[in-house]
Backbone as a printed PyTorch tensor [residue, N CA C, xyz], in Angstrom:
tensor([[[ 18.5530,   1.5120,  -5.0420],
         [ 17.3220,   2.2500,  -5.0400],
         [ 17.4800,   3.4290,  -4.0980]],

        [[ 17.1170,   4.6190,  -4.5610],
         [ 17.2300,   5.8240,  -3.7610],
         [ 15.8360,   6.3920,  -3.5550]],

        [[ 15.1300,   5.8680,  -2.5920],
         [ 13.7520,   6.2700,  -2.3280],
         [ 13.7440,   7.2670,  -1.1720]],

        [[ 13.1800,   8.4330,  -1.3980],
         [ 13.1720,   9.4670,  -0.3670],
         [ 11.9710,   9.3640,   0.5500]],

        [[ 11.0560,   8.4780,   0.2880],
         [  9.8810,   8.3130,   1.1460],
         [  8.6340,   8.8910,   0.5180]],

        [[  7.5940,   8.9360,   1.3130],
         [  6.3260,   9.4760,   0.8480],
         [  6.3800,  10.9970,   0.8990]],

        [[  5.7770,  11.6380,  -0.0810],
         [  5.7700,  13.1000,  -0.1040],
         [  4.8630,  13.6330,   1.0040]],

        [[  5.0770,  14.8760,   1.3650],
         [  4.2450,  15.5080,   2.4010],
         [  2.7850,  15.5580,   1.9560]],

        [[  2.5520,  15.7300,   0.6580],
         [  1.1820,  15.7560,   0.1400],
         [  0.5000,  14.4170,   0.3590]],

        [[  1.2000,  13.3340,   0.0420],
         [  0.6380,  11.9970,   0.2290],
         [  0.3770,  11.7390,   1.7040]],

        [[  1.3220,  12.1170,   2.5650],
         [  1.1470,  11.9130,   4.0040],
         [ -0.0630,  12.6980,   4.5020]],

        [[ -0.2180,  13.9370,   4.0370],
         [ -1.3660,  14.7490,   4.4490],
         [ -2.6770,  14.1250,   3.9730]],

        [[ -2.7010,  13.6390,   2.7210],
         [ -3.9160,  13.0020,   2.1980],
         [ -4.2680,  11.7520,   2.9950]],

        [[ -3.2630,  10.9230,   3.2820],
         [ -3.5130,   9.7000,   4.0430],
         [ -3.9260,  10.0240,   5.4740]],

        [[ -3.3580,  11.0780,   6.0470],
         [ -3.7610,  11.5200,   7.3820],
         [ -5.2090,  11.9730,   7.3990]],

        [[ -5.6280,  12.6640,   6.3400],
         [ -7.0190,  13.1100,   6.2450],
         [ -7.9650,  11.9170,   6.1240]],

        [[ -7.5550,  10.8990,   5.3760],
         [ -8.3740,   9.6840,   5.2540],
         [ -8.5230,   9.0250,   6.6220]],

        [[ -7.4110,   8.8900,   7.3580],
         [ -7.4530,   8.2750,   8.6850],
         [ -8.3490,   9.0770,   9.6240]],

        [[ -8.1700,  10.3910,   9.6550],
         [ -8.9800,  11.2390,  10.5350],
         [-10.4610,  11.1240,  10.1980]],

        [[-10.7700,  11.1560,   8.9120],
         [-12.1660,  11.0380,   8.4880],
         [-12.7850,   9.7100,   8.8860]],

        [[-12.0490,   8.6330,   8.6790],
         [-12.5560,   7.3060,   9.0440],
         [-12.7300,   7.1820,  10.5540]],

        [[-11.7900,   7.7230,  11.3210],
         [-11.8850,   7.6570,  12.7780],
         [-13.0730,   8.4710,  13.2830]],

        [[-13.3060,   9.6310,  12.6790],
         [-14.4940,  10.4220,  13.0470],
         [-15.7730,   9.6550,  12.7130]],

        [[-15.7530,   8.9680,  11.5780],
         [-16.9410,   8.2420,  11.1310],
         [-17.3160,   7.1180,  12.0940]],

        [[-16.3270,   6.4130,  12.6330],
         [-16.6200,   5.2650,  13.5020],
         [-16.4570,   5.5830,  14.9860]],

        [[-16.0800,   6.8160,  15.3040],
         [-15.7880,   7.1740,  16.6920],
         [-16.9010,   6.8660,  17.6720]],

        [[-18.1170,   7.2520,  17.3510],
         [-19.2400,   7.0150,  18.2680],
         [-19.4860,   5.5240,  18.4470]],

        [[-19.4150,   4.7780,  17.3590],
         [-19.6300,   3.3260,  17.4460],
         [-18.5380,   2.6630,  18.2810]],

        [[-17.3280,   3.2000,  18.2250],
         [-16.2340,   2.6180,  19.0090],
         [-16.5070,   2.7120,  20.5060]],

        [[-16.9560,   3.8710,  20.9540],
         [-17.1420,   4.0610,  22.3980],
         [-18.4310,   3.4470,  22.9240]],

        [[-19.2740,   2.9510,  22.0250],
         [-20.5090,   2.2940,  22.4770],
         [-20.4730,   0.7890,  22.2400]],

        [[-19.3310,   0.2600,  21.8210],
         [-19.2010,  -1.1720,  21.5240],
         [-18.4600,  -1.8890,  22.6420]],

        [[-18.6190,  -3.2080,  22.6470],
         [-17.8010,  -4.0200,  23.5470],
         [-16.4280,  -4.2180,  22.8930]],

        [[-15.5250,  -4.8870,  23.5920],
         [-14.1550,  -5.0550,  23.0920],
         [-14.1240,  -5.7410,  21.7300]],

        [[-14.9500,  -6.7740,  21.5430],
         [-14.9910,  -7.4770,  20.2620],
         [-15.4300,  -6.5350,  19.1440]],

        [[-16.4450,  -5.7260,  19.4160],
         [-16.9290,  -4.7710,  18.4190],
         [-15.8960,  -3.7120,  18.0840]],

        [[-15.1880,  -3.2430,  19.1110],
         [-14.1350,  -2.2470,  18.8970],
         [-13.0500,  -2.8200,  17.9920]],

        [[-12.6010,  -4.0350,  18.3100],
         [-11.5400,  -4.6510,  17.5050],
         [-11.9860,  -4.8650,  16.0640]],

        [[-13.2170,  -5.3230,  15.8730],
         [-13.7230,  -5.5600,  14.5180],
         [-13.7740,  -4.2590,  13.7240]],

        [[-14.2860,  -3.2070,  14.3450],
         [-14.3790,  -1.9240,  13.6480],
         [-12.9960,  -1.3570,  13.3250]],

        [[-12.0490,  -1.5350,  14.2380],
         [-10.6950,  -1.0380,  13.9730],
         [ -9.9830,  -1.8610,  12.9040]],

        [[-10.2840,  -3.1530,  12.8230],
         [ -9.7250,  -3.9590,  11.7300],
         [-10.2670,  -3.4700,  10.3940]],

        [[-11.5680,  -3.2140,  10.3350],
         [-12.1650,  -2.6980,   9.1020],
         [-11.5680,  -1.3340,   8.7450]],

        [[-11.4310,  -0.4730,   9.7540],
         [-10.8510,   0.8490,   9.5360],
         [ -9.4120,   0.7190,   9.0350]],

        [[ -8.6610,  -0.1990,   9.6120],
         [ -7.2670,  -0.4050,   9.1960],
         [ -7.1780,  -0.8030,   7.7350]],

        [[ -8.0770,  -1.6480,   7.2930],
         [ -8.0530,  -2.0630,   5.8810],
         [ -8.3160,  -0.8740,   4.9610]],

        [[ -9.2800,  -0.0400,   5.3370],
         [ -9.6130,   1.1170,   4.4990],
         [ -8.5090,   2.1720,   4.5120]],

        [[ -7.8630,   2.3440,   5.6530],
         [ -6.8500,   3.3910,   5.7840],
         [ -5.4680,   2.9060,   5.3590]],

        [[ -5.0670,   1.7240,   5.8110],
         [ -3.7100,   1.2560,   5.5380],
         [ -3.5410,   0.7130,   4.1240]],

        [[ -4.6360,   0.3140,   3.4780],
         [ -4.5510,  -0.1180,   2.0810],
         [ -3.9470,   0.9670,   1.1960]],

        [[ -4.4770,   2.2020,   1.2550],
         [ -3.8740,   3.2770,   0.4690],
         [ -2.4280,   3.5910,   0.8680]],

        [[ -2.0840,   3.3930,   2.1520],
         [ -0.6950,   3.6120,   2.5750],
         [  0.2200,   2.6250,   1.8560]],

        [[ -0.1980,   1.3610,   1.8060],
         [  0.5990,   0.3410,   1.1120],
         [  0.7190,   0.7010,  -0.3650]],

        [[ -0.3940,   1.0900,  -0.9900],
         [ -0.3700,   1.4410,  -2.4100],
         [  0.5940,   2.5940,  -2.6800]],

        [[  0.5530,   3.6290,  -1.8420],
         [  1.4350,   4.7810,  -2.0460],
         [  2.8950,   4.4160,  -1.7960]],

        [[  3.1480,   3.5800,  -0.8020],
         [  4.5260,   3.1620,  -0.5240],
         [  5.0860,   2.3390,  -1.6800]],

        [[  4.2830,   1.4240,  -2.2120],
         [  4.7260,   0.6070,  -3.3480],
         [  4.9470,   1.4880,  -4.5750]],

        [[  4.0630,   2.4630,  -4.7810],
         [  4.2280,   3.3740,  -5.9140],
         [  5.5170,   4.1860,  -5.7740]],

        [[  5.8470,   4.6180,  -4.5470],
         [  7.0860,   5.3730,  -4.3240],
         [  8.3060,   4.5040,  -4.6000]],

        [[  8.2520,   3.2470,  -4.1820],
         [  9.3600,   2.3210,  -4.4400],
         [  9.5170,   2.0980,  -5.9400]],

        [[  8.3840,   1.8820,  -6.6240],
         [  8.4270,   1.6400,  -8.0710],
         [  8.9690,   2.8560,  -8.8160]],

        [[  8.6100,   4.0530,  -8.3670],
         [  9.0860,   5.2690,  -9.0310],
         [ 10.5920,   5.4400,  -8.8700]],

        [[ 11.1380,   4.9300,  -7.7700],
         [ 12.5720,   5.0680,  -7.5140],
         [ 13.3980,   3.9550,  -8.1520]],

        [[ 12.7300,   2.9170,  -8.6460],
         [ 13.4410,   1.7880,  -9.2550],
         [ 14.1780,   2.2330, -10.5080]],

        [[ 15.2910,   1.6170, -10.7470],
         [ 16.0650,   1.8730, -11.9520],
         [ 15.3150,   1.3010, -13.1510]],

        [[ 15.4380,   1.9670, -14.2900],
         [ 14.7910,   1.4480, -15.4940],
         [ 15.6240,   0.3410, -16.1410]],

        [[ 16.8450,   0.1560, -15.6620],
         [ 17.6940,  -0.9140, -16.1920],
         [ 17.1740,  -2.2640, -15.6980]],

        [[ 17.1720,  -3.2660, -16.5720],
         [ 16.6820,  -4.5780, -16.1430],
         [ 17.5970,  -5.1870, -15.0800]],

        [[ 17.0390,  -5.9810, -14.1760],
         [ 17.8780,  -6.6350, -13.1670],
         [ 18.8150,  -7.6470, -13.8230]],

        [[ 19.8750,  -7.9860, -13.1110],
         [ 20.8820,  -8.9220, -13.6200],
         [ 20.6310, -10.3010, -13.0220]],

        [[ 20.7540, -11.3330, -13.8520],
         [ 20.5970, -12.7150, -13.4050],
         [ 21.7180, -13.0570, -12.4260]],

        [[ 21.3610, -13.6630, -11.3030],
         [ 22.3580, -14.0380, -10.2930],
         [ 23.2720, -15.1490, -10.7980]],

        [[ 22.7640, -15.9900, -11.7040],
         [ 23.5530, -17.1170, -12.1980],
         [ 24.5480, -16.7460, -13.2730]],

        [[ 24.0880, -16.0550, -14.3280],
         [ 24.9630, -15.7770, -15.4740],
         [ 25.4010, -14.3150, -15.5700]],

        [[ 24.8950, -13.4720, -14.7040],
         [ 25.2430, -12.0460, -14.6750],
         [ 24.8180, -11.2850, -15.9300]],

        [[ 23.8790, -11.8380, -16.6980],
         [ 23.3600, -11.1690, -17.8860],
         [ 22.0620, -10.4380, -17.5250]],

        [[ 21.7530,  -9.3490, -18.2480],
         [ 20.4910,  -8.6480, -17.9710],
         [ 19.2970,  -9.5650, -18.2540]],

        [[ 18.3270,  -9.5300, -17.3710],
         [ 17.1090, -10.3180, -17.5850],
         [ 16.1550,  -9.5080, -18.4520]],

        [[ 15.2620, -10.2070, -19.1420],
         [ 14.2770,  -9.5000, -19.9530],
         [ 12.9070,  -9.6480, -19.3100]],

        [[ 12.1110,  -8.6200, -19.4830],
         [ 10.7890,  -8.5660, -18.8850],
         [  9.8390,  -9.4820, -19.6440]],

        [[  9.1510, -10.3290, -18.9340],
         [  8.1710, -11.2280, -19.5370],
         [  6.7710, -10.7420, -19.1800]],

        [[  5.9280, -10.6330, -20.1570],
         [  4.5350, -10.2510, -19.9690],
         [  4.3740,  -9.0270, -19.0690]],

        [[  4.8330,  -7.8610, -19.5060],
         [  4.7430,  -6.6760, -18.6540],
         [  3.3110,  -6.2670, -18.3160]],

        [[  2.3600,  -6.6090, -19.1770],
         [  0.9770,  -6.2140, -18.9320],
         [  0.2070,  -7.2430, -18.1100]],

        [[  0.8700,  -8.3130, -17.6990],
         [  0.1920,  -9.3580, -16.9320],
         [ -0.3540,  -8.7870, -15.6260]],

        [[ -1.5940,  -9.1230, -15.3360],
         [ -2.2210,  -8.6510, -14.1030],
         [ -1.6830,  -9.4600, -12.9270]],

        [[ -1.3020,  -8.7540, -11.8810],
         [ -0.7950,  -9.4070, -10.6760],
         [ -1.6950,  -9.0320,  -9.5140]],

        [[ -2.0750, -10.0050,  -8.7410],
         [ -2.8940,  -9.7450,  -7.5620],
         [ -2.1690, -10.2770,  -6.3400]],

        [[ -2.0640,  -9.4390,  -5.3260],
         [ -1.3710,  -9.8040,  -4.1030],
         [ -2.3320,  -9.7060,  -2.9270]],

        [[ -2.1620, -10.5770,  -1.9750],
         [ -2.9520, -10.5230,  -0.7450],
         [ -2.0230, -10.0730,   0.3690]],

        [[ -2.3360,  -8.9520,   0.9870],
         [ -1.5100,  -8.4270,   2.0630],
         [ -2.2610,  -8.4090,   3.3780]],

        [[ -1.6180,  -7.9050,   4.3790],
         [ -2.1860,  -7.8540,   5.7150],
         [ -3.4500,  -7.0050,   5.7780]],

        [[ -3.4880,  -5.9230,   5.0260],
         [ -4.6340,  -5.0240,   5.0960],
         [ -5.5170,  -5.0610,   3.8510]],

        [[ -5.3520,  -6.0680,   3.0070],
         [ -6.2340,  -6.1880,   1.8570],
         [ -5.5490,  -6.7620,   0.6360]],

        [[ -6.2690,  -6.6700,  -0.4890],
         [ -5.7610,  -7.1610,  -1.7610],
         [ -5.2350,  -5.9880,  -2.5760]],

        [[ -4.1900,  -6.2460,  -3.3630],
         [ -3.5690,  -5.2100,  -4.1690],
         [ -3.3870,  -5.7090,  -5.5850]],

        [[ -3.4780,  -4.7880,  -6.5380],
         [ -3.1960,  -5.0980,  -7.9260],
         [ -2.1310,  -4.1240,  -8.4040]],

        [[ -0.8520,  -4.5130,  -8.3060],
         [  0.2120,  -3.6130,  -8.7730],
         [  0.1570,  -3.4560, -10.2880]],

        [[  0.4600,  -2.2630, -10.7470],
         [  0.4660,  -1.9840, -12.1810],
         [  1.8050,  -1.3790, -12.5570]],

        [[  2.3110,  -1.7930, -13.7000],
         [  3.5660,  -1.2120, -14.1930],
         [  3.2680,   0.1260, -14.8450]],

        [[  4.1930,   1.0550, -14.6750],
         [  4.0140,   2.3900, -15.2660],
         [  4.2630,   2.3600, -16.7490]]])
């Protein structure tokens, strides 16, 4: 896999999302106790880092070879089963639904 990373456009968009969210909760952060600060930052992290995960996974998927992977046991190409099957993942910053291109 030859993944060059996230594009500058994506990084700028995600940076704008982070800045906007931080501005939105900034006043509440400085008027909260430690528990409130942590809770608000956890919520902010889910909203901001969720799109980061989505963009990173999309970049990895775009760099993947279109050739099917090879079986470790018999060294034959594997075939794709149920390509349209919905997949749901639970990650550190939220739930994700990866989609095949």
